[in-house]
Coordinates of C-alpha atoms in Angstrom, one line a residue:
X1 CA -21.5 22.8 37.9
X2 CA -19.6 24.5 34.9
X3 CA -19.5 28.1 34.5
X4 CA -18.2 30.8 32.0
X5 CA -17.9 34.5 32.7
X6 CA -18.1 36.7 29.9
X7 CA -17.0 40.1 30.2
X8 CA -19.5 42.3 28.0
X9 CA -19.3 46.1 27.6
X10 CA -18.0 45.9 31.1
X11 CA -20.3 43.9 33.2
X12 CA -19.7 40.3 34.1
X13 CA -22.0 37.9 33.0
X14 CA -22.2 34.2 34.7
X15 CA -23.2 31.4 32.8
X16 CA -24.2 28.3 34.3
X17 CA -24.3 25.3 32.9
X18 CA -26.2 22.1 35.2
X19 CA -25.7 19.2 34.9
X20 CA -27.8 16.8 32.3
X21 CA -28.4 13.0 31.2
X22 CA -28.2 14.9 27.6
X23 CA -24.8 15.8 27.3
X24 CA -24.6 16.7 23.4
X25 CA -26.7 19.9 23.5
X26 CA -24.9 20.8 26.8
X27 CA -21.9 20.1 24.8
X28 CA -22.5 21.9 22.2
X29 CA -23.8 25.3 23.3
X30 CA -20.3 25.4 25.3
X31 CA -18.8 24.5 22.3
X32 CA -20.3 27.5 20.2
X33 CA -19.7 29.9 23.4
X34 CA -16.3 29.3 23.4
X35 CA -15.9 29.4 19.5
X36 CA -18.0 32.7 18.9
X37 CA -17.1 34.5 22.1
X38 CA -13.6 33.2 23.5
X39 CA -12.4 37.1 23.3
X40 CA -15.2 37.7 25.8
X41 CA -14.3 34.9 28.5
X42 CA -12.3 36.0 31.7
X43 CA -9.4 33.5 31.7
X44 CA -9.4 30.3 33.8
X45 CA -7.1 32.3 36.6
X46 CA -10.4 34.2 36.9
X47 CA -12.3 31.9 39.2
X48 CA -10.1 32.0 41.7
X49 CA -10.7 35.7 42.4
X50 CA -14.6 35.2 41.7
X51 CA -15.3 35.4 44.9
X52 CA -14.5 38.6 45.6
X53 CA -15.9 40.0 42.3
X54 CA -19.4 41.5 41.5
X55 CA -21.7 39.0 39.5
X56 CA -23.8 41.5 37.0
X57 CA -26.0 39.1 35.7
X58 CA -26.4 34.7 35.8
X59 CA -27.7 32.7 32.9
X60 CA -28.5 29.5 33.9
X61 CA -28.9 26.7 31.5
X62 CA -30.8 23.7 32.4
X63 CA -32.0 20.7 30.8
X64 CA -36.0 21.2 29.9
X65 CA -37.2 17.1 29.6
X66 CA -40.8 18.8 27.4
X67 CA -39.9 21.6 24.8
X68 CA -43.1 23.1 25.2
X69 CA -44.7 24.9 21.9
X70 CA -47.1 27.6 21.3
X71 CA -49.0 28.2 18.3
X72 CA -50.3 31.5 17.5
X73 CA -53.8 30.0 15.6
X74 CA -54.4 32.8 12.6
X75 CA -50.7 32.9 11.6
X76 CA -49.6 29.1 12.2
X77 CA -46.2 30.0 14.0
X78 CA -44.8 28.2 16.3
X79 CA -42.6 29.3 19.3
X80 CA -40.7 27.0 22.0
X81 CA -39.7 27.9 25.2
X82 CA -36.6 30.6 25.7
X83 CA -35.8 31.6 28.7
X84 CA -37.6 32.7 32.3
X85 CA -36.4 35.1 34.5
X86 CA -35.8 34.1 38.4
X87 CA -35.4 37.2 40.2
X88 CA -34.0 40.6 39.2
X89 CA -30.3 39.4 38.0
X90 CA -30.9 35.3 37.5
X91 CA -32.3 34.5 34.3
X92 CA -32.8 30.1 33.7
X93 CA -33.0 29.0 29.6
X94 CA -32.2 25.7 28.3
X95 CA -30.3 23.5 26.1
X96 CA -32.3 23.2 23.5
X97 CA -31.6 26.9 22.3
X98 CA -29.6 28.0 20.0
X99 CA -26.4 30.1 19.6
X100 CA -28.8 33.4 17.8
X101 CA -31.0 33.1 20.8
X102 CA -28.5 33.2 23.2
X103 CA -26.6 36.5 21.4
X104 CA -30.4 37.9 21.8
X105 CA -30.6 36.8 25.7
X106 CA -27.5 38.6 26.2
X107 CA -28.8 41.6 24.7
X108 CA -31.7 42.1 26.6
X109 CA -29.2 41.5 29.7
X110 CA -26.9 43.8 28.9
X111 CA -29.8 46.7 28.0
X112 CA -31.1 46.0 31.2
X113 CA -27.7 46.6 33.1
X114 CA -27.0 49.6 30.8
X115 CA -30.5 50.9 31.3
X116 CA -29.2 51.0 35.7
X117 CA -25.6 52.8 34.2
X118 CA -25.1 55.3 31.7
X119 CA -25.2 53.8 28.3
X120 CA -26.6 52.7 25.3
X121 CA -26.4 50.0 22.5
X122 CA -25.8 52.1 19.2
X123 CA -26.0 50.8 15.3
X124 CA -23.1 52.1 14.0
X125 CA -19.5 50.6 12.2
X126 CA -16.7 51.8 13.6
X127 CA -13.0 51.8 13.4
X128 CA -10.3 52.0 16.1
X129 CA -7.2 54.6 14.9
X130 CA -4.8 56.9 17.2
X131 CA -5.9 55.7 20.1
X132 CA -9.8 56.4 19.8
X133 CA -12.6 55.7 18.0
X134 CA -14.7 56.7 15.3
X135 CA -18.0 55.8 14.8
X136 CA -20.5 55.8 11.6
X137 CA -23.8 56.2 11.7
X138 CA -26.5 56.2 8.9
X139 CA -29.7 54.2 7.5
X140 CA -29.4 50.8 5.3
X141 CA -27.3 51.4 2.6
X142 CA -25.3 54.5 3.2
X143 CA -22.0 53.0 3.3
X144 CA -21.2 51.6 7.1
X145 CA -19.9 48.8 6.0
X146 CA -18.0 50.4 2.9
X147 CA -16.3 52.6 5.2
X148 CA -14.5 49.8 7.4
X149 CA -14.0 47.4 4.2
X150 CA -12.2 50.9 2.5
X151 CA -10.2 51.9 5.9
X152 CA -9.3 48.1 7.1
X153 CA -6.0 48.3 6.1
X154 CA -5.3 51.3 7.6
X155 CA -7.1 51.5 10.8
X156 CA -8.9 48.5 13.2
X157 CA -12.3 48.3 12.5
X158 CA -14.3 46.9 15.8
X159 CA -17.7 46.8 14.4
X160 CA -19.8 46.6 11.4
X161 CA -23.3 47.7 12.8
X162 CA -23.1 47.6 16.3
X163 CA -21.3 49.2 19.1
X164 CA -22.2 50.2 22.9
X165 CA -21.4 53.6 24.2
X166 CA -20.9 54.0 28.1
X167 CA -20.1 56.9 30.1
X168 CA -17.3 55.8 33.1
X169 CA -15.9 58.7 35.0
X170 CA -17.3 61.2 32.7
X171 CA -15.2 60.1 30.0
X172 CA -17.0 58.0 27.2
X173 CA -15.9 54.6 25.8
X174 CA -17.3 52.1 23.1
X175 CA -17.3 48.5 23.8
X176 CA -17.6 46.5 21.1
X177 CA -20.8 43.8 21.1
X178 CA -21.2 40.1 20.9
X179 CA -22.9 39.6 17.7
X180 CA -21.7 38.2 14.9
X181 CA -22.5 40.6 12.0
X182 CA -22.7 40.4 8.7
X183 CA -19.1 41.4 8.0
X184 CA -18.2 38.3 10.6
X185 CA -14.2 38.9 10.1
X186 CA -14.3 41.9 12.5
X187 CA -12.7 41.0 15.2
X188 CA -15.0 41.3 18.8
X189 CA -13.3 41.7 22.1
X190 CA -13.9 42.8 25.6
X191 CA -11.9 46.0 25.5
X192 CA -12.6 49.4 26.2
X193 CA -12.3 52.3 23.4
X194 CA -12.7 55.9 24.4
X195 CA -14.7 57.9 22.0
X196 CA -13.4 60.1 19.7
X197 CA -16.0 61.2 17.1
X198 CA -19.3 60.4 15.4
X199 CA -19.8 60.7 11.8
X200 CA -23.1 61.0 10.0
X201 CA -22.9 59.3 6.6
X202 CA -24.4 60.8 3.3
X203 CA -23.8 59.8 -0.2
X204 CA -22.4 62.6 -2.1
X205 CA -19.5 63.0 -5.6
X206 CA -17.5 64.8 -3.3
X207 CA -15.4 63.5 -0.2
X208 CA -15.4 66.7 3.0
X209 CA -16.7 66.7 6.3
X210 CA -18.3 69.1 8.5
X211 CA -18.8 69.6 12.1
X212 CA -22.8 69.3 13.3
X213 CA -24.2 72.5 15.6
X214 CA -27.5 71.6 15.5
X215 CA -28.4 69.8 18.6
X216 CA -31.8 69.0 17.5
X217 CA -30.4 66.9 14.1
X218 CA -28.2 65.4 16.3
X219 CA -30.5 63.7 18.7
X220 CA -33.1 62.8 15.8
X221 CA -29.9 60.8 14.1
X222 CA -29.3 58.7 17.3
X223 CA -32.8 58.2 17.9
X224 CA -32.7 56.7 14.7
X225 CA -29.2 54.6 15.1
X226 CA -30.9 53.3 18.5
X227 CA -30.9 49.8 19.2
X228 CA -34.1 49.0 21.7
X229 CA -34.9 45.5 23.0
X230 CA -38.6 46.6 23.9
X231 CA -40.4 49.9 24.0
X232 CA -40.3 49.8 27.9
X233 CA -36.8 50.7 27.2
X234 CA -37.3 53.7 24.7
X235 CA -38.1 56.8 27.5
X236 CA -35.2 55.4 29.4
X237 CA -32.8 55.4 26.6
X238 CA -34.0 58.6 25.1
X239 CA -32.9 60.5 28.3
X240 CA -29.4 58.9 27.8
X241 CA -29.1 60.3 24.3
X242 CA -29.9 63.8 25.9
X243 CA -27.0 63.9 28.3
X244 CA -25.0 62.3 25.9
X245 CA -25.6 65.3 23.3
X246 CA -24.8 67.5 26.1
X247 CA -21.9 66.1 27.1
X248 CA -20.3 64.9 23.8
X249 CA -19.6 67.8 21.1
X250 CA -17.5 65.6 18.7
X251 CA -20.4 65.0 15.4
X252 CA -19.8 65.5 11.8
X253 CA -21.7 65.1 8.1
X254 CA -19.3 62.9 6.4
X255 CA -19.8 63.5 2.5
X256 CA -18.2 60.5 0.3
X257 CA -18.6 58.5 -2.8
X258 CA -17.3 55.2 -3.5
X259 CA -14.0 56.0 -4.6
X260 CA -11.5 54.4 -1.8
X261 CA -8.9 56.4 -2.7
X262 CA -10.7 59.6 -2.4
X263 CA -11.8 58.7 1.2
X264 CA -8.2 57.4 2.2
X265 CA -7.0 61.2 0.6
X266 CA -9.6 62.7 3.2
X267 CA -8.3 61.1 6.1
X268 CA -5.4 61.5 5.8
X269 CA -5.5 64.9 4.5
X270 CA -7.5 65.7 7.9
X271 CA -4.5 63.3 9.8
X272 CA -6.8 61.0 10.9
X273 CA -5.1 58.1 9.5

């Protein structure tokens, strides 16, 4: 049987891959894994220390012979067959889906391993930049995106609206995600970043920043910037975000406009970059 390990915010994911009579779709979900996520796979040399390595989570594709479909009668959709889960880490899906669904299997993995640790998936951009990161967080439209497109010469963004924070030996790191997102040049890998400082982004004329004391504003921002997979997961996440306010002291109002060189000025002014 074939198998991949992907390395994702830490945790080591399995995926299995049966064998099948069908061999394109089998073909070509491997195919698109190794395309799309190739910074996330352990190298071959990997395997041979498997053994002695702890297994987070296994995907397991298989060939399903029926795609079985459910309409939902007053709206006329129809859904097919996803995934179901074996037992507490072993999860079976099939050929048949696509390379979106899978990046949505892995995050419903990965917030259930992260719901057992101490972390959290985030929306945010985010740039690495003397040897941490900074983060960006804000609604639709308030310039995440513009931030990394202004600052990519000068810095390495690692995401464009997604990031995972983790706490590891009371120290806290970002990893970036899987997804591809809508600014798809970003480069995604497996690595660790720690965690320098969070920035809350507001369009203003003028370009400053200023450090957050209110606790209470904080918290209702990362509420906001949360990325849930279900509600079952909201009471758990929501006491992450309270530790992590109490632990992490690093947040900010960033001010700017869309004048590049005005924000470049800032940060470097501030000897960020």
């Amino acid at each position: 049987m074939k198998s991949i390990f992907l390395s994702i915010a830490g945790f080591l994911i399995k995926l299995e891959f049966e064998d099948t009579e069908y061999l394109f779709n089998k073909n070509q979900i491997i195919f698109t894994i190794k395309k799309f996520l190739s910074n996330f796979i352990e190298l071959p040399n990997f395997k041979l220390r498997s053994n002695n390595i702890k297994i987070d989570y296994i995907i397991r594709f298989e060939e399903s012979l029926i795609v079985k479909t459910l309409k939902h009668i007053s709206s006329e959709e129809f859904f097919i067959n996803f995934y179901k889960k074996k037992s507490n880490n072993v999860i079976k899906t099939y050929y048949h889906i696509s390379f979106l669904h899978l990046q949505l299997l892995l995050k419903n993995v990965i917030q259930k391993l992260l719901n057992n640790s101490d972390g959290f998936f985030l929306h945010a951009s985010g740039f690495y930049v003397n040897d941490g990161v900074l983060l960006f967080l804000g609604k639709s439209g308030s310039g995440k995106s513009t931030i990394i497109k202004i600052l990519r010469d000068h810095t390495f963004p690692i995401a464009d609206d997604s990031v995972i924070i983790k706490r590891e030996k009371n120290n806290y790191f970002v990893y970036q995600t899987h997804f591809i997102e809508k600014e798809s040049w970003v480069i995604k890998k497996k690595d660790k970043y720690v965690l320098k400082s969070i920035f809350i982004l507001h369009k203003s004329k003028r370009c400053f920043f200023s450090k957050i004391k209110d606790r209470k504003e904080v918290f209702k921002k990362l509420l906001e910037s949360l990325l849930l997979s279900n509600k079952k997961n909201n009471k758990i996440q929501y006491k992450k975000i309270v530790d992590f306010i109490m632990d992490f002291e690093n947040f900010y109002h960033l001010y700017f406009n869309n004048s590049p060189n005005k924000l470049i000025e800032l940060f470097r002014k501030e000897k960020i970059i």
